[in-house]
Amino acid sequence: MKHMIIDNRRTLLLLSLTMLGACSGDGGSSDTNAGVGSGGQPNVSDVIMAPAGDITHYGAVTIGDDAGQASDLVGSFYRLASGVSADFMTEMLAGNTAMCQVQDDDVIDFEEISAGYVPTVPGIGKSAVSAGANIVLTSPAGTYATLEEQPAAGFLFYDLPDMGMLMDGPVPSGLQLDVPGSSEIPAIANAAVPDITTLANAEFGGGDGISPTTTFTWDASGDPGAMIRIFSSTAGGFFLEDGVTVTCVTPDTGSFTFPASVRAELGSDFSGSAPLMSRIVVNPVRVDNAVLYVIRESFR
């Protein structure tokens, strides 16, 4: 049995790409990096820029589930505006630190409208590039899915073919990923997809949306390196004047509140839409001057 991927997150992605066509902007954004202190809450440090180094390209392929059932697949690849430290790139999503970004809604980045998690590199610009025609995921039983290169509305990303389908049921264990490579991205073979515990009991208070003081809670897992992704935008949609989006990834401790610096950027009157909350586990694979983030994601 198979089913078409028609959940609300993918519908939002496709609708957004259709509507965005000619949209662009230069609005501001900031990234905050924080260590984890007592009580599992982040200790806020200064806004950072990724340290310089040899990594000039990166990409991400994200395999998601919704309440344990396979739901989302997406990939994208980038050339960085300047080289970044390999140690920073491989440790950025290792589950040790929390990072948040507040961004004006007139900045239209693919990661802001993607169903699956697409990481950004703090303070470094990027340009989308090709990694070859098709990306293949293989399970112990054979080919699981093939992602096709799909340029749309000024973006370049990888998704299932039109009317694409996934097998019913959970994402299988033992998946491996093959990227064919291009003039920009080296070929990457047999990259392991990590296992993940299904996100459960994710809550954000009793209302329909969030505020700067919302406390987010969930059942913590024992997954090595696991993090929780929280994404919200100004209630009413990201086409509103003066709207913002806020994205945080935080260690999987079971509880999170926005750091003071993020609360200040959002402003006391911020009213955000019901957030996307997911658990992510990341396998960073370095080949030459590129890092591929192989990401398993579980939505609430």
Short mmCIF file of C-alpha atoms in Angstrom, two decimals:
data_model
loop_
_atom_site.label_atom_id
_atom_site.label_comp_id
_atom_site.label_asym_id
_atom_site.label_seq_id
_atom_site.Cartn_x
_atom_site.Cartn_y
_atom_site.Cartn_z
CA MET A 1 0.00 0.00 0.00
CA LYS A 2 1.10 3.56 -0.71
CA HIS A 3 -0.23 6.99 0.09
CA MET A 4 0.26 10.42 -1.43
CA ILE A 5 2.01 13.04 0.67
CA ILE A 6 -0.81 15.54 1.09
CA ASP A 7 -0.48 16.64 4.73
CA ASN A 8 -0.81 20.28 5.69
CA ARG A 9 2.93 20.97 5.83
CA ARG A 10 3.58 19.90 2.25
CA THR A 11 0.45 21.68 1.06
CA LEU A 12 1.79 24.86 2.69
CA LEU A 13 5.13 24.42 0.93
CA LEU A 14 3.60 24.01 -2.51
CA LEU A 15 1.11 26.83 -2.00
CA SER A 16 3.85 29.15 -0.77
CA LEU A 17 6.07 28.42 -3.76
CA THR A 18 3.19 29.18 -6.10
CA MET A 19 2.38 32.49 -4.42
CA LEU A 20 5.95 33.66 -3.90
CA GLY A 21 7.00 33.67 -7.57
CA ALA A 22 8.55 37.13 -7.69
CA CYS A 23 8.78 37.88 -3.96
CA SER A 24 12.13 38.81 -2.46
CA GLY A 25 13.44 41.03 0.30
CA ASP A 26 16.38 42.24 2.30
CA GLY A 27 14.85 42.34 5.78
CA GLY A 28 16.98 41.78 8.79
CA SER A 29 17.56 38.65 10.77
CA SER A 30 19.70 37.53 13.64
CA ASP A 31 21.00 34.26 15.00
CA THR A 32 21.51 33.60 18.71
CA ASN A 33 23.64 30.71 19.92
CA ALA A 34 23.27 29.54 23.49
CA GLY A 35 24.79 26.89 25.72
CA VAL A 36 22.52 24.80 27.93
CA GLY A 37 22.58 25.70 31.60
CA SER A 38 20.79 24.61 34.76
CA GLY A 39 17.25 23.37 34.37
CA GLY A 40 17.82 22.61 30.69
CA GLN A 41 17.31 26.23 29.66
CA PRO A 42 19.74 27.98 27.31
CA ASN A 43 22.31 30.46 28.56
CA VAL A 44 22.29 33.25 25.99
CA SER A 45 25.54 34.39 24.43
CA ASP A 46 26.16 37.09 21.84
CA VAL A 47 24.85 36.86 18.29
CA ILE A 48 27.45 34.90 16.35
CA MET A 49 28.80 34.39 12.87
CA ALA A 50 30.10 30.95 11.97
CA PRO A 51 33.92 30.88 12.21
CA ALA A 52 35.95 30.82 9.02
CA GLY A 53 37.29 27.59 7.57
CA ASP A 54 37.40 25.17 4.65
CA ILE A 55 33.74 24.21 4.17
CA THR A 56 32.38 26.05 1.13
CA HIS A 57 29.22 24.01 0.44
CA TYR A 58 26.57 22.22 2.45
CA GLY A 59 23.27 20.46 1.96
CA ALA A 60 20.48 18.81 3.89
CA VAL A 61 18.15 15.90 3.18
CA THR A 62 15.36 15.55 5.72
CA ILE A 63 13.20 12.45 6.18
CA GLY A 64 10.18 13.14 8.36
CA ASP A 65 7.34 11.35 10.08
CA ASP A 66 4.07 12.57 11.56
CA ALA A 67 3.18 10.73 14.78
CA GLY A 68 5.40 7.88 13.63
CA GLN A 69 4.03 7.60 10.07
CA ALA A 70 6.25 8.58 7.10
CA SER A 71 5.24 12.03 5.89
CA ASP A 72 7.92 14.36 4.47
CA LEU A 73 11.03 14.25 2.28
CA VAL A 74 12.96 17.31 1.15
CA GLY A 75 16.52 18.22 0.19
CA SER A 76 18.49 21.33 -0.75
CA PHE A 77 22.14 22.23 -1.34
CA TYR A 78 24.06 25.50 -1.11
CA ARG A 79 27.30 27.32 -1.91
CA LEU A 80 28.35 29.44 1.08
CA ALA A 81 29.38 33.06 0.57
CA SER A 82 32.54 32.37 2.58
CA GLY A 83 34.23 29.26 3.97
CA VAL A 84 33.20 27.96 7.40
CA SER A 85 35.01 25.88 10.00
CA ALA A 86 34.54 22.14 9.50
CA ASP A 87 34.40 21.59 13.27
CA PHE A 88 31.64 24.18 13.59
CA MET A 89 29.63 22.65 10.74
CA THR A 90 29.83 19.13 12.13
CA GLU A 91 29.05 20.20 15.72
CA MET A 92 26.38 22.83 14.99
CA LEU A 93 23.49 20.37 15.29
CA ALA A 94 25.06 17.86 17.69
CA GLY A 95 22.52 18.57 20.43
CA ASN A 96 24.83 20.60 22.67
CA THR A 97 23.61 24.15 22.05
CA ALA A 98 20.41 26.02 21.30
CA MET A 99 20.20 28.37 18.33
CA CYS A 100 17.40 30.80 17.44
CA GLN A 101 16.72 33.04 14.47
CA VAL A 102 14.22 35.88 14.25
CA GLN A 103 13.65 37.02 10.69
CA ASP A 104 11.48 39.59 8.92
CA ASP A 105 8.82 37.93 6.80
CA ASP A 106 9.90 39.84 3.70
CA VAL A 107 13.01 37.65 3.68
CA ILE A 108 11.88 34.64 1.66
CA ASP A 109 14.22 31.71 2.30
CA PHE A 110 13.44 28.14 1.33
CA GLU A 111 13.93 26.99 4.92
CA GLU A 112 11.13 29.35 6.00
CA ILE A 113 8.55 27.57 3.84
CA SER A 114 9.90 24.03 3.73
CA ALA A 115 7.94 21.29 5.46
CA GLY A 116 11.11 19.52 6.57
CA TYR A 117 13.88 21.15 8.58
CA VAL A 118 16.56 22.90 6.50
CA PRO A 119 19.38 24.34 8.65
CA THR A 120 21.03 27.71 8.09
CA VAL A 121 24.64 28.68 8.84
CA PRO A 122 24.70 31.69 11.20
CA GLY A 123 25.76 34.95 9.58
CA ILE A 124 26.83 33.43 6.24
CA GLY A 125 25.03 34.05 2.94
CA LYS A 126 24.34 31.22 0.53
CA SER A 127 23.21 30.36 -3.01
CA ALA A 128 21.27 27.23 -3.97
CA VAL A 129 23.14 24.77 -6.20
CA SER A 130 22.51 21.41 -7.83
CA ALA A 131 23.76 18.14 -6.37
CA GLY A 132 22.77 16.08 -9.43
CA ALA A 133 19.49 14.96 -10.94
CA ASN A 134 18.22 12.47 -8.35
CA ILE A 135 18.84 11.57 -4.70
CA VAL A 136 18.09 7.96 -3.78
CA LEU A 137 17.16 6.53 -0.37
CA THR A 138 17.66 2.79 0.01
CA SER A 139 16.33 0.52 2.76
CA PRO A 140 17.41 -3.06 3.50
CA ALA A 141 14.43 -4.08 1.31
CA GLY A 142 15.51 -1.98 -1.70
CA THR A 143 14.85 1.51 -3.05
CA TYR A 144 12.67 3.45 -0.61
CA ALA A 145 12.30 6.80 -2.39
CA THR A 146 13.83 8.94 -5.13
CA LEU A 147 13.95 12.71 -4.86
CA GLU A 148 14.06 14.77 -8.05
CA GLU A 149 15.67 18.16 -8.59
CA GLN A 150 12.83 20.68 -8.78
CA PRO A 151 13.39 24.37 -9.53
CA ALA A 152 10.33 26.45 -8.62
CA ALA A 153 9.64 30.14 -7.91
CA GLY A 154 13.36 30.95 -7.83
CA PHE A 155 14.20 28.06 -5.48
CA LEU A 156 16.11 24.87 -6.23
CA PHE A 157 15.29 21.87 -4.08
CA TYR A 158 14.71 18.11 -4.11
CA ASP A 159 11.29 16.56 -3.58
CA LEU A 160 9.27 13.51 -4.58
CA PRO A 161 8.07 13.58 -8.19
CA ASP A 162 4.66 15.09 -8.89
CA MET A 163 2.01 12.79 -7.43
CA GLY A 164 4.86 11.09 -5.59
CA MET A 165 4.07 8.46 -2.98
CA LEU A 166 5.70 6.88 0.05
CA MET A 167 5.04 3.50 1.55
CA ASP A 168 2.43 3.46 4.29
CA GLY A 169 3.81 3.04 7.78
CA PRO A 170 6.88 4.21 9.67
CA VAL A 171 10.11 5.34 8.05
CA PRO A 172 12.17 2.12 7.92
CA SER A 173 15.35 1.71 9.94
CA GLY A 174 18.62 1.23 8.14
CA LEU A 175 18.02 3.81 5.39
CA GLN A 176 21.01 5.01 3.42
CA LEU A 177 21.30 8.03 1.15
CA ASP A 178 23.15 8.48 -2.14
CA VAL A 179 23.82 11.89 -3.71
CA PRO A 180 25.11 11.75 -7.31
CA GLY A 181 27.09 14.99 -7.08
CA SER A 182 27.67 17.85 -9.48
CA SER A 183 30.32 20.44 -10.32
CA GLU A 184 29.48 22.08 -6.97
CA ILE A 185 28.68 19.15 -4.65
CA PRO A 186 30.82 15.98 -4.40
CA ALA A 187 29.18 12.59 -4.75
CA ILE A 188 28.17 11.15 -1.37
CA ALA A 189 27.47 7.42 -1.03
CA ASN A 190 25.85 5.33 1.70
CA ALA A 191 25.19 8.18 4.12
CA ALA A 192 23.33 6.70 7.08
CA VAL A 193 19.93 8.04 8.08
CA PRO A 194 19.79 8.17 11.91
CA ASP A 195 17.04 6.58 13.98
CA ILE A 196 14.68 8.73 16.03
CA THR A 197 12.08 8.45 18.78
CA THR A 198 8.64 9.69 17.77
CA LEU A 199 7.89 13.10 19.29
CA ALA A 200 5.11 12.82 21.88
CA ASN A 201 3.10 15.18 24.09
CA ALA A 202 4.47 18.36 22.51
CA GLU A 203 2.59 21.29 24.06
CA PHE A 204 2.78 25.07 23.99
CA GLY A 205 0.21 26.20 26.53
CA GLY A 206 -3.53 26.16 26.29
CA GLY A 207 -4.20 28.65 23.48
CA ASP A 208 -4.19 28.59 19.69
CA GLY A 209 -0.87 30.42 19.33
CA ILE A 210 2.24 31.54 21.18
CA SER A 211 3.71 34.63 22.81
CA PRO A 212 7.31 35.57 23.68
CA THR A 213 6.83 34.00 27.13
CA THR A 214 5.34 30.68 26.01
CA THR A 215 6.78 27.55 27.62
CA PHE A 216 7.15 24.62 25.21
CA THR A 217 7.11 21.11 26.67
CA TRP A 218 7.41 17.56 25.31
CA ASP A 219 8.48 14.08 26.34
CA ALA A 220 12.28 14.10 26.20
CA SER A 221 14.01 11.19 24.47
CA GLY A 222 17.29 9.42 25.02
CA ASP A 223 18.26 9.78 21.33
CA PRO A 224 21.94 10.79 21.08
CA GLY A 225 22.25 14.37 19.85
CA ALA A 226 18.49 14.90 19.57
CA MET A 227 17.14 18.45 19.31
CA ILE A 228 13.69 20.03 19.19
CA ARG A 229 12.78 22.40 16.37
CA ILE A 230 10.22 25.13 17.06
CA PHE A 231 8.95 27.35 14.25
CA SER A 232 6.26 30.03 14.27
CA SER A 233 5.33 33.17 12.36
CA THR A 234 3.20 36.19 13.14
CA ALA A 235 -0.40 35.00 13.46
CA GLY A 236 -2.30 35.56 10.23
CA GLY A 237 0.42 34.51 7.81
CA PHE A 238 3.88 35.59 6.69
CA PHE A 239 2.53 38.04 4.07
CA LEU A 240 1.38 40.47 6.78
CA GLU A 241 3.18 43.80 7.03
CA ASP A 242 5.78 43.81 9.81
CA GLY A 243 5.42 40.06 10.33
CA VAL A 244 8.30 37.93 11.58
CA THR A 245 9.22 34.28 11.83
CA VAL A 246 11.05 32.70 14.73
CA THR A 247 12.93 29.41 14.52
CA CYS A 248 14.74 27.70 17.40
CA VAL A 249 16.49 24.36 17.69
CA THR A 250 17.17 23.38 21.27
CA PRO A 251 18.53 20.31 23.09
CA ASP A 252 15.95 17.61 23.78
CA THR A 253 15.52 18.30 27.50
CA GLY A 254 11.69 18.32 27.65
CA SER A 255 11.19 22.08 28.12
CA PHE A 256 12.13 25.36 26.43
CA THR A 257 11.35 29.06 26.70
CA PHE A 258 12.66 31.75 24.37
CA PRO A 259 15.91 33.35 25.60
CA ALA A 260 15.69 37.00 26.69
CA SER A 261 17.38 38.20 23.50
CA VAL A 262 14.74 36.46 21.37
CA ARG A 263 11.90 37.81 23.50
CA ALA A 264 13.31 41.31 23.03
CA GLU A 265 13.51 40.90 19.25
CA LEU A 266 9.97 39.55 19.03
CA GLY A 267 8.59 42.36 21.17
CA SER A 268 6.09 42.08 23.99
CA ASP A 269 3.11 42.30 21.61
CA PHE A 270 4.21 39.41 19.37
CA SER A 271 1.38 36.96 18.69
CA GLY A 272 2.56 33.87 16.85
CA SER A 273 0.67 31.16 15.03
CA ALA A 274 0.45 27.63 16.43
CA PRO A 275 4.04 26.43 16.08
CA LEU A 276 5.48 23.52 14.20
CA MET A 277 7.31 21.38 16.74
CA SER A 278 9.49 18.44 15.79
CA ARG A 279 12.36 16.32 17.06
CA ILE A 280 15.45 16.14 14.85
CA VAL A 281 18.50 13.87 14.88
CA VAL A 282 21.31 14.81 12.50
CA ASN A 283 24.14 12.83 10.92
CA PRO A 284 26.67 15.32 9.45
CA VAL A 285 28.68 13.74 6.63
CA ARG A 286 31.76 15.57 5.37
CA VAL A 287 33.19 14.91 1.91
CA ASP A 288 35.98 17.22 0.69
CA ASN A 289 34.80 20.83 1.19
CA ALA A 290 31.12 19.97 1.69
CA VAL A 291 28.97 18.85 4.61
CA LEU A 292 25.71 16.96 4.11
CA TYR A 293 23.24 16.98 7.00
CA VAL A 294 21.23 13.74 6.91
CA ILE A 295 18.26 14.55 9.12
CA ARG A 296 15.51 12.42 10.66
CA GLU A 297 12.60 14.49 11.87
CA SER A 298 9.50 13.54 13.85
CA PHE A 299 6.53 15.91 14.03
CA ARG A 300 4.02 15.99 16.83
#
